[in-house]
Coordinates of C-alpha atoms in Angstrom, one line a residue:
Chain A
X1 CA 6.3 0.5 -17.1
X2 CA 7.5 0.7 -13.7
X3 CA 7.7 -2.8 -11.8
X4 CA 9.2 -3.8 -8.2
X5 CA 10.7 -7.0 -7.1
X6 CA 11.0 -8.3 -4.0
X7 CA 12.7 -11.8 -4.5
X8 CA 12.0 -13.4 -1.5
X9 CA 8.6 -14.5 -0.7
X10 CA 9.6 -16.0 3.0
X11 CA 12.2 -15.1 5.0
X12 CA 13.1 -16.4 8.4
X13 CA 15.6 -15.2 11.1
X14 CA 16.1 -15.5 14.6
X15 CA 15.6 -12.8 17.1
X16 CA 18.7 -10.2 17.5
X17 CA 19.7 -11.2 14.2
X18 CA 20.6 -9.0 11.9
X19 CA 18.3 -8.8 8.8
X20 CA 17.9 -7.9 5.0
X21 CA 15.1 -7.6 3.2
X22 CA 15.7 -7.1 -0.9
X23 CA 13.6 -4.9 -3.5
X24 CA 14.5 -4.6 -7.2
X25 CA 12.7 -2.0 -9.1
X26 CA 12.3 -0.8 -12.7
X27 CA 11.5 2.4 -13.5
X28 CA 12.6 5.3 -16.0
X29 CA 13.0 8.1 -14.4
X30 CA 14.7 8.4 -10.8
X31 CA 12.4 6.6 -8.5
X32 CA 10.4 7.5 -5.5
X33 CA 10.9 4.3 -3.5
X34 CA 9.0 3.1 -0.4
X35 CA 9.1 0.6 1.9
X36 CA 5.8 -0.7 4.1
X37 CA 5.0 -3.3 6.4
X38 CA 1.7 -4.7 7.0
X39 CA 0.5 -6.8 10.3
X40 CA -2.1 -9.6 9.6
X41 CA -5.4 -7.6 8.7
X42 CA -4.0 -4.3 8.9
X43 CA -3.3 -1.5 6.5
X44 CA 0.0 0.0 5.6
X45 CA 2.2 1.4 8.0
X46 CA 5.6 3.8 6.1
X47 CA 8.8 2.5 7.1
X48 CA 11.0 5.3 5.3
X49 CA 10.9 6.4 1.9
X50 CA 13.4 7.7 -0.9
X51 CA 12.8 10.5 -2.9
X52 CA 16.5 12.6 -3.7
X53 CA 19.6 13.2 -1.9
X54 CA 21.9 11.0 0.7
X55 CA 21.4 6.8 -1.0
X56 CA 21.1 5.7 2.8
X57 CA 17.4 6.6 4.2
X58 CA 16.8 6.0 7.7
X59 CA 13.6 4.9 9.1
X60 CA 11.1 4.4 11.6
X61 CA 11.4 1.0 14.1
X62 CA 15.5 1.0 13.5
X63 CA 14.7 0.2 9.9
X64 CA 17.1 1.4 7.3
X65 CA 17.3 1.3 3.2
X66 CA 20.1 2.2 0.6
X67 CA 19.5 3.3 -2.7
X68 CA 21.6 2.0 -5.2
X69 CA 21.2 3.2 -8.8
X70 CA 23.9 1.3 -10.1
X71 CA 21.8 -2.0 -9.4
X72 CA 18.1 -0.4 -9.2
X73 CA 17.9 -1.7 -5.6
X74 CA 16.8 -0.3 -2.5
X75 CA 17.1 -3.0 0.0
X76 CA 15.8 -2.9 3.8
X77 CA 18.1 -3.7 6.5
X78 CA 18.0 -3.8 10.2
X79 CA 20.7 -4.9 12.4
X80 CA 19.1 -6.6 15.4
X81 CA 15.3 -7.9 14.7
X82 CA 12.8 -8.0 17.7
X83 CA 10.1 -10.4 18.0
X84 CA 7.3 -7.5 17.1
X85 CA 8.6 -7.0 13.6
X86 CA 7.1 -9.9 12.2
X87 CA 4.7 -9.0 9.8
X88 CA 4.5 -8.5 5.9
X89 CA 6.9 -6.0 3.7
X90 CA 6.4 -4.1 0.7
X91 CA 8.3 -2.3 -1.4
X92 CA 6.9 0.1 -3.8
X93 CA 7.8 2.8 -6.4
X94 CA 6.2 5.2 -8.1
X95 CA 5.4 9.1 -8.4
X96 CA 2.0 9.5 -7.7
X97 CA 1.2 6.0 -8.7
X98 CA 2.2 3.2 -6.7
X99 CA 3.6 0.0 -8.1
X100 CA 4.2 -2.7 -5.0
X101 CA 6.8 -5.9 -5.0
X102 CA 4.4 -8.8 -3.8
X103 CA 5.7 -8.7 -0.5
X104 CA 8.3 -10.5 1.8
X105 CA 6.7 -12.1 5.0
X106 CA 9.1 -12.1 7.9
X107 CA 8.8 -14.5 10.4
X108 CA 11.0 -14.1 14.0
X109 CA 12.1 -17.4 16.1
X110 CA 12.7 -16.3 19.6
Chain B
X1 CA -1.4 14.0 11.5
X2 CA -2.2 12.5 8.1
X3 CA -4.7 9.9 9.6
X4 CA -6.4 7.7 6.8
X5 CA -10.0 6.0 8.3
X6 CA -12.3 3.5 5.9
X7 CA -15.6 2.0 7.8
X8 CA -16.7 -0.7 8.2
X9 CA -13.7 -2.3 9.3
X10 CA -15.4 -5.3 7.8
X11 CA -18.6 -6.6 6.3
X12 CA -20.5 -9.5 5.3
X13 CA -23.1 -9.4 2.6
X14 CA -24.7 -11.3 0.4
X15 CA -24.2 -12.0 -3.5
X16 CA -26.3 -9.8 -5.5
X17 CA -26.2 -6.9 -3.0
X18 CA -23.9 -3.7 -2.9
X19 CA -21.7 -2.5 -0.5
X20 CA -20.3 0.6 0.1
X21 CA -16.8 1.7 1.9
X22 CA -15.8 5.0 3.2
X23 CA -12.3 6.6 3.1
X24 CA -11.4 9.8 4.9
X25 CA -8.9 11.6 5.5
X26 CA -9.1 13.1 9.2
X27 CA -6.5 15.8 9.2
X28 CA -6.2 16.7 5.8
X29 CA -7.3 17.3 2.7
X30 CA -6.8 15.2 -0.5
X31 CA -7.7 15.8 -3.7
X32 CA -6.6 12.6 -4.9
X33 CA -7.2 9.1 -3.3
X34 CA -6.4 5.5 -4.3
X35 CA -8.0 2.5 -3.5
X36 CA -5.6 -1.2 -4.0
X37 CA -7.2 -4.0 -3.6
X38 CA -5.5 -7.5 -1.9
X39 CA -5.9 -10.9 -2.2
X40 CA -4.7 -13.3 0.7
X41 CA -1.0 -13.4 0.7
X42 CA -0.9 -11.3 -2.4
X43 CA 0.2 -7.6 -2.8
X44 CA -1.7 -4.8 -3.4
X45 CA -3.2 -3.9 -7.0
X46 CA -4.3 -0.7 -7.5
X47 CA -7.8 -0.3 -9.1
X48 CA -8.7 3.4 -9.5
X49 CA -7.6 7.2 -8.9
X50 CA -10.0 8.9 -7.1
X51 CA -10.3 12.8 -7.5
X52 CA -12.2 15.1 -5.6
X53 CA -15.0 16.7 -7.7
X54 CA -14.0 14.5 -11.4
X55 CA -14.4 11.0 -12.3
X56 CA -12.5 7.9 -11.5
X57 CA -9.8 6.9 -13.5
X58 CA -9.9 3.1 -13.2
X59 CA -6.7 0.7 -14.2
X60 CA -6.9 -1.8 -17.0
X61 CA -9.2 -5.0 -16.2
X62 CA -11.0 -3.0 -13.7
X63 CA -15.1 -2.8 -13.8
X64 CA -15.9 0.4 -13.6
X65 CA -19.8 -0.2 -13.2
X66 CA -19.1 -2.5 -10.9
X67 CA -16.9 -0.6 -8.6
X68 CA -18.4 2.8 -8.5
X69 CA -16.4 5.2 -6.8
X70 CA -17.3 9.1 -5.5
X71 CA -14.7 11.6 -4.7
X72 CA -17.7 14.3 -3.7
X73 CA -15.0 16.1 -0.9
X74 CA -12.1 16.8 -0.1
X75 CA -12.0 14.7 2.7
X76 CA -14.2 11.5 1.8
X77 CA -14.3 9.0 -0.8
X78 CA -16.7 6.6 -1.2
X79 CA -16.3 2.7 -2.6
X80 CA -19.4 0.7 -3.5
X81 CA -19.3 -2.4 -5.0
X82 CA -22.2 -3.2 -7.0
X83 CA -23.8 -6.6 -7.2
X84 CA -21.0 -8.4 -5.1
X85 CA -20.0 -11.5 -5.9
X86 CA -17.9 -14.0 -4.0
X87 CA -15.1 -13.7 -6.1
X88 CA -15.7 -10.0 -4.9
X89 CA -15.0 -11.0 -1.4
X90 CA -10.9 -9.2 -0.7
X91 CA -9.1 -6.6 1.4
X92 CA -9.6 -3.1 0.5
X93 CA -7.7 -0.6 1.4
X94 CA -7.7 3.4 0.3
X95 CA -4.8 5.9 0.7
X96 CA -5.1 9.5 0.1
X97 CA -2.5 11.9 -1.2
X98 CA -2.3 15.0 0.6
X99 CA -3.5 18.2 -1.3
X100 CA -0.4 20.8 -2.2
X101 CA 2.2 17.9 -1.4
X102 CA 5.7 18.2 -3.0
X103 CA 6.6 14.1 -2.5
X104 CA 3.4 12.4 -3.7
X105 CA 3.7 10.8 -0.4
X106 CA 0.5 8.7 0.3
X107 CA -1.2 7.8 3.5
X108 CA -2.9 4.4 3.9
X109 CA -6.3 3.5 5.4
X110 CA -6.5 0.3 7.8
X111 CA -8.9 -1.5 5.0
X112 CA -11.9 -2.9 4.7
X113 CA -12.2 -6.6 4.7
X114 CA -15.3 -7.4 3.0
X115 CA -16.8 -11.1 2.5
X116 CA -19.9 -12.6 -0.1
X117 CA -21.5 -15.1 0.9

């Protein structure tokens, strides 16, 4: 069964800071791997995603995400956080079905 | 493009009445559509496969007389939830997989926040 998580529920950083979000996933085959964030009362917006080919996916908002096999990750990074990026992640996997990680809120301090 | 609309937005009804939710796809077509449901400051669970012209396929633990879903286009799928509840009461949200697509990529609605009194 494929599973994802995302170990931290809360994470806090200061605006400009640089930041890391981390996913964990379980799956048999080679992964599709997505990452989404979600503003209060809103649906899912696609960060970037990871289907084959170069481990380092770049992504929408600055937002980028390496695959690493060797440690079934595929963590979120960014180096300089705004304000507006506060909201709610997910990471997912799955082909055709999705499994999500229960989410990592982000919360910015100016 | 691949823009993913449910209505309403939100609702309030009852308990003992049903409610239905839309979910279309505006610039495409899907066969296949999802609807996840989420708890407050939980993730999203999915609770059925919806294809277009077939029936349901609903995950473990999920009602399927009580969440009656219609895939009757290629465009539009339809959410009803029969007899609500308050324990009914969540965030809704569909995503549709566009038809002929190589990366099973799917795009997500805004959701439906729907409330039993």
């Amino acid at each position: 069964a494929q599973s994802v998580t995302q170990p931290d529920i809360h994470i806090t950083v200061s605006e400009g800071a640089s930041l890391e979000l981390r996913c964990n996933y379980s799956y048999g085959a080679t992964p599709y791997l997505f990452w989404y964030v979600q503003s209060p009362g809103q649906g899912l917006q696609l960060l970037l995603k990871y289907f084959s080919g170069d481990t380092l996916v770049q992504g929408i908002k600055g937002f980028e995400a390496e695959f690493k096999r060797s440690q079934s990750s595929f963590n979120l990074r960014k180096p300089s956080v705004h304000w507006s990026d506060a909201a709610e992640y997910f990471c997912a996997v799955g082909n055709y079905k999705l499994t999500f990680g229960k989410g990592t809120l982000l919360t910015v301090n100016p | 493009g691949a823009v993913v609309s449910q209505h309403p937005s939100r609702v309030i009804c009852k308990s003992g009445t049903s409610v239905k939710i839309e979910c279309r796809s505006l610039d495409f077509q899907a066969t296949t559509m999802f609807w996840y449901r989420q708890f407050p400051k939980q993730s999203l669970m999915l609770m059925a496969t919806s294809n277009e012209g077939s029936k349901a396929t609903y995950e473990q633990g999920v009602e399927k007389d009580k969440f009656l879903i219609n895939h009757a286009s290629l465009t539009l799928s339809t959410l009803t939830v029969t007899s609500a509840h308050p324990e009914d009461s969540s965030f809704y949200i569909c995503s549709a997989l566009p038809r002929g697509s190589s990366y099973n990529e799917q795009f997500f609605g805004p959701g439906t926040r729907l409330t039993v009194l």
